[in-house]
Every structure is written in C-alpha cells, then in structure tokens.
mmCIF file of C-alpha atoms (C1' of nucleotides) in Angstrom:
data_model
loop_
_atom_site.group_PDB
_atom_site.id
_atom_site.type_symbol
_atom_site.label_atom_id
_atom_site.label_comp_id
_atom_site.label_asym_id
_atom_site.label_seq_id
_atom_site.Cartn_x
_atom_site.Cartn_y
_atom_site.Cartn_z
ATOM 1 C CA MET A 1341 -11.315 6.873 -24.863
ATOM 2 C CA ALA A 1342 -13.579 9.400 -23.224
ATOM 3 C CA LYS A 1343 -15.835 8.059 -20.514
ATOM 4 C CA SER A 1344 -19.551 8.165 -21.218
ATOM 5 C CA ALA A 1345 -21.829 10.088 -18.883
ATOM 6 C CA PHE A 1346 -23.279 6.790 -17.754
ATOM 7 C CA THR A 1347 -19.856 5.524 -16.791
ATOM 8 C CA GLU A 1348 -19.077 8.770 -14.965
ATOM 9 C CA VAL A 1349 -22.226 8.464 -12.899
ATOM 10 C CA ILE A 1350 -21.407 4.913 -11.896
ATOM 11 C CA ILE A 1351 -17.936 6.023 -10.866
ATOM 12 C CA GLU A 1352 -19.342 8.831 -8.719
ATOM 13 C CA LEU A 1353 -21.870 6.504 -7.105
ATOM 14 C CA ILE A 1354 -19.202 4.006 -6.161
ATOM 15 C CA ARG A 1355 -17.105 6.845 -4.779
ATOM 16 C CA ALA A 1356 -20.069 7.925 -2.654
ATOM 17 C CA ILE A 1357 -20.374 4.647 -0.744
ATOM 18 C CA PRO A 1358 -19.247 5.542 2.787
ATOM 19 C CA PRO A 1359 -16.635 3.449 4.608
ATOM 20 C CA GLY A 1360 -18.189 0.748 6.752
ATOM 21 C CA THR A 1361 -21.105 0.289 4.368
ATOM 22 C CA VAL A 1362 -21.608 -1.610 1.138
ATOM 23 C CA SER A 1363 -23.746 -1.450 -1.962
ATOM 24 C CA THR A 1364 -24.624 -3.927 -4.678
ATOM 25 C CA TYR A 1365 -24.021 -4.040 -8.399
ATOM 26 C CA GLY A 1366 -27.711 -3.898 -9.139
ATOM 27 C CA ARG A 1367 -28.311 -1.045 -6.717
ATOM 28 C CA ILE A 1368 -25.606 1.100 -8.242
ATOM 29 C CA ALA A 1369 -26.942 0.408 -11.711
ATOM 30 C CA GLU A 1370 -30.438 1.308 -10.571
ATOM 31 C CA MET A 1371 -29.239 4.567 -9.007
ATOM 32 C CA ALA A 1372 -27.392 5.313 -12.237
ATOM 33 C CA GLY A 1373 -30.687 5.058 -14.074
ATOM 34 C CA SER A 1374 -30.363 1.640 -15.680
ATOM 35 C CA PRO A 1375 -31.835 -0.942 -13.293
ATOM 36 C CA ARG A 1376 -30.825 -3.952 -15.328
ATOM 37 C CA ALA A 1377 -27.291 -2.871 -16.097
ATOM 38 C CA ALA A 1378 -25.591 -4.441 -13.100
ATOM 39 C CA ARG A 1379 -22.978 -5.856 -15.397
ATOM 40 C CA GLN A 1380 -21.930 -2.375 -16.423
ATOM 41 C CA VAL A 1381 -20.989 -1.760 -12.809
ATOM 42 C CA VAL A 1382 -18.782 -4.795 -13.036
ATOM 43 C CA ARG A 1383 -17.210 -3.395 -16.173
ATOM 44 C CA VAL A 1384 -16.526 -0.054 -14.495
ATOM 45 C CA LEU A 1385 -14.912 -1.751 -11.529
ATOM 46 C CA HIS A 1386 -12.723 -3.759 -13.848
ATOM 47 C CA THR A 1387 -11.760 -0.772 -15.909
ATOM 48 C CA TYR A 1388 -11.420 2.031 -13.357
ATOM 49 C CA SER A 1389 -10.781 0.595 -9.882
ATOM 50 C CA GLU A 1390 -7.110 1.391 -10.106
ATOM 51 C CA THR A 1391 -6.957 4.464 -12.305
ATOM 52 C CA GLU A 1392 -9.825 6.186 -10.472
ATOM 53 C CA SER A 1393 -8.942 4.856 -7.017
ATOM 54 C CA LEU A 1394 -12.412 3.463 -6.465
ATOM 55 C CA PRO A 1395 -13.482 1.841 -3.180
ATOM 56 C CA TRP A 1396 -14.158 -1.315 -5.175
ATOM 57 C CA HIS A 1397 -14.333 -3.494 -2.073
ATOM 58 C CA ARG A 1398 -17.599 -1.857 -1.007
ATOM 59 C CA VAL A 1399 -19.514 -3.380 -3.894
ATOM 60 C CA ILE A 1400 -20.916 -6.872 -3.358
ATOM 61 C CA ASN A 1401 -23.728 -8.907 -4.844
ATOM 62 C CA ARG A 1402 -27.390 -8.942 -3.916
ATOM 63 C CA ASP A 1403 -26.894 -11.983 -1.668
ATOM 64 C CA GLY A 1404 -24.575 -9.944 0.516
ATOM 65 C CA LYS A 1405 -21.662 -12.007 -0.679
ATOM 66 C CA ILE A 1406 -18.311 -11.158 -2.174
ATOM 67 C CA ALA A 1407 -18.456 -11.890 -5.863
ATOM 68 C CA LEU A 1408 -14.789 -12.058 -6.795
ATOM 69 C CA LEU A 1409 -13.561 -15.197 -8.457
ATOM 70 C CA SER A 1410 -10.266 -16.114 -6.839
ATOM 71 C CA SER A 1411 -9.963 -16.880 -3.135
ATOM 72 C CA GLU A 1412 -6.987 -14.544 -2.884
ATOM 73 C CA GLN A 1413 -9.051 -11.627 -4.130
ATOM 74 C CA ARG A 1414 -12.005 -12.584 -1.955
ATOM 75 C CA ASN A 1415 -9.788 -12.622 1.109
ATOM 76 C CA ALA A 1416 -8.358 -9.235 0.218
ATOM 77 C CA GLN A 1417 -11.822 -7.729 -0.153
ATOM 78 C CA ARG A 1418 -13.029 -9.255 3.089
ATOM 79 C CA GLU A 1419 -10.072 -7.852 4.973
ATOM 80 C CA LEU A 1420 -10.621 -4.367 3.606
ATOM 81 C CA LEU A 1421 -14.267 -4.497 4.665
ATOM 82 C CA GLU A 1422 -13.542 -5.916 8.104
ATOM 83 C CA LYS A 1423 -10.998 -3.154 8.589
ATOM 84 C CA GLU A 1424 -13.920 -0.745 8.121
ATOM 85 C CA GLY A 1425 -16.045 -2.615 10.628
ATOM 86 C CA VAL A 1426 -18.203 -4.670 8.291
ATOM 87 C CA GLU A 1427 -19.076 -8.058 9.770
ATOM 88 C CA PHE A 1428 -19.512 -11.389 8.021
ATOM 89 C CA ASP A 1429 -21.683 -14.253 9.202
ATOM 90 C CA THR A 1430 -20.498 -17.838 9.434
ATOM 91 C CA SER A 1431 -21.273 -18.448 5.781
ATOM 92 C CA GLY A 1432 -19.339 -15.374 4.660
ATOM 93 C CA ARG A 1433 -22.359 -13.173 4.083
ATOM 94 C CA ILE A 1434 -22.870 -9.542 4.985
ATOM 95 C CA ASP A 1435 -26.230 -8.523 6.448
ATOM 96 C CA LEU A 1436 -27.540 -6.015 3.953
ATOM 97 C CA ASP A 1437 -30.214 -4.779 6.365
ATOM 98 C CA THR A 1438 -27.359 -3.546 8.515
ATOM 99 C CA TYR A 1439 -24.636 -2.527 6.095
ATOM 100 C CA LEU A 1440 -26.312 -1.580 2.826
ATOM 101 C CA TRP A 1441 -25.643 2.068 2.038
ATOM 102 C CA GLN A 1442 -28.821 4.112 2.467
ATOM 103 C CA PRO A 1443 -28.186 7.590 1.058
ATOM 104 C CA ASP A 1444 -29.575 10.410 3.193
ATOM 105 C CA ASP A 1445 -32.722 12.048 1.909
ATOM 106 C CA ASP A 1446 -30.742 15.127 0.982
ATOM 107 C CA TRP A 1447 -28.064 13.210 -0.783
ATOM 108 C CA ASP A 1448 -28.012 14.279 -4.388
ATOM 109 C CA LEU A 1449 -25.782 12.965 -7.124
ATOM 110 C CA ASP A 1450 -25.770 16.245 -9.024
ATOM 111 C CA ASN A 1451 -24.739 18.153 -5.942
ATOM 112 C CA ASP A 1452 -22.095 15.582 -5.214
ATOM 113 C CA LEU A 1453 -20.764 15.903 -8.740
ATOM 114 C CA THR A 1454 -20.680 19.661 -8.401
ATOM 115 C CA ILE A 1455 -18.754 19.542 -5.154
ATOM 116 C CA ASP A 1456 -16.416 17.012 -6.651
ATOM 117 C CA SER A 1457 -15.744 19.110 -9.726
ATOM 118 C CA ILE A 1458 -15.110 22.174 -7.578
ATOM 119 C CA CYS A 1459 -12.545 20.285 -5.539
ATOM 120 C CA ARG A 1460 -10.936 19.083 -8.706
ATOM 121 C CA SER A 1461 -10.535 22.490 -10.256
ATOM 122 C "C1'" DC B 549 -23.189 -4.129 -38.138
ATOM 123 C "C1'" DA B 550 -22.318 -8.775 -35.549
ATOM 124 C "C1'" DC B 551 -20.389 -10.707 -31.749
ATOM 125 C "C1'" DA B 552 -18.051 -11.338 -27.304
ATOM 126 C "C1'" DT B 553 -17.534 -9.813 -22.535
ATOM 127 C "C1'" DG B 554 -18.796 -9.800 -17.508
ATOM 128 C "C1'" DA B 555 -16.931 -9.355 -9.560
ATOM 129 C "C1'" DC B 556 -24.994 -9.621 -12.080
ATOM 130 C "C1'" DG B 557 -30.014 -10.726 -10.977
ATOM 131 C "C1'" DA B 558 -34.578 -12.924 -11.075
ATOM 132 C "C1'" DG B 559 -36.966 -17.016 -10.929
ATOM 133 C "C1'" DG B 560 -37.751 -21.872 -10.831
ATOM 134 C "C1'" DG B 561 -36.698 -26.550 -9.368
ATOM 135 C "C1'" DA C 747 -30.691 -22.384 0.873
ATOM 136 C "C1'" DC C 748 -28.304 -24.094 -3.247
ATOM 137 C "C1'" DC C 749 -27.851 -24.608 -8.186
ATOM 138 C "C1'" DC C 750 -28.822 -23.698 -12.789
ATOM 139 C "C1'" DT C 751 -30.552 -21.239 -16.778
ATOM 140 C "C1'" DC C 752 -31.586 -17.396 -19.088
ATOM 141 C "C1'" DG C 753 -32.059 -12.428 -19.790
ATOM 142 C "C1'" DC C 754 -29.613 -8.224 -19.485
ATOM 143 C "C1'" DC C 755 -26.860 -4.157 -21.703
ATOM 144 C "C1'" DA C 756 -22.939 -0.604 -22.272
ATOM 145 C "C1'" DT C 757 -18.599 -1.287 -24.410
ATOM 146 C "C1'" DG C 758 -14.839 -2.928 -27.102
ATOM 147 C "C1'" DT C 759 -13.320 -5.127 -31.281
#
DNA sequence: CACATGACGAGGG
DNA sequence: ACCCTCGCCATGT
C-alpha cells in the first residue's frame, strides 16, 4: 500500500531527530499537524522502523520514559540511547529539559523533504 | 460502513 | 509520584 502524506511526514520527522536527543510520540504527532494522533506515531514505528531504517529508539513517552513493553526491548533501546550519550536517572527516566529535540528556528520540514528527495534521486 | 488496533496523553484520585 | 480511566485517530480488515 502507498503511504499517506501524513505517514510520510511522521517518517521524516522521526528521521530528523538528531543522535543524542529524543522526542515524544505526542510531539511528533503535533509537528505532523495532528496533536492528538500520538498513536499514529506508534503505528508508524511499528510498521516502518525496519523497512525505513528509522531511529526508533529516539522516540519516548511524555514522561521521559521508554515505552516498550518487554524488558528485552527496553534494555535494547536504553543501550542505543546511552551509546549516543543520553543519560537516565535512577528511576530510568530521561530529562526532557536536557535531551528533548528542539529544532533550530530555521529547521523546516519542507526543506528537509526537498533535500531528502534530492539525495534520493 | 463497523470495528479493532496501539511503544499515547491528559486529568483526577 | 503512581495508577487508572477515558478519549483519541489514521489504518487495516
């Protein structure tokens, strides 16, 4: 099936999260233009993490916690983040004030998409 | 068209 | 801060 524009935008936003930073499901949904569609971000991660090589580990929940279900997966995600320099507190939380991705003022999704499509062609 | 899905989020106790 | 309930919504079937 063809990906919807909405799905494409979510994919690009996840791709844009720089190493060593994180974002949240709700934040990505908001940036994609649908503030209450956090669960769609979950769906995209489920569906495209592998096929689109997404940095899935950089997406956490609004509490700054890893949201995966199994402990094996949680450990894997934590290791990937720690490898990028992201720190966890004693209760396994990430300080969002420190690590939440804050796009630069000149960061622009359309421009990013353009650059990406140029590289792809 | 009806219904299920889901790594969520806000709010209240 | 933790726990629970309920609302959410693009997609797939």
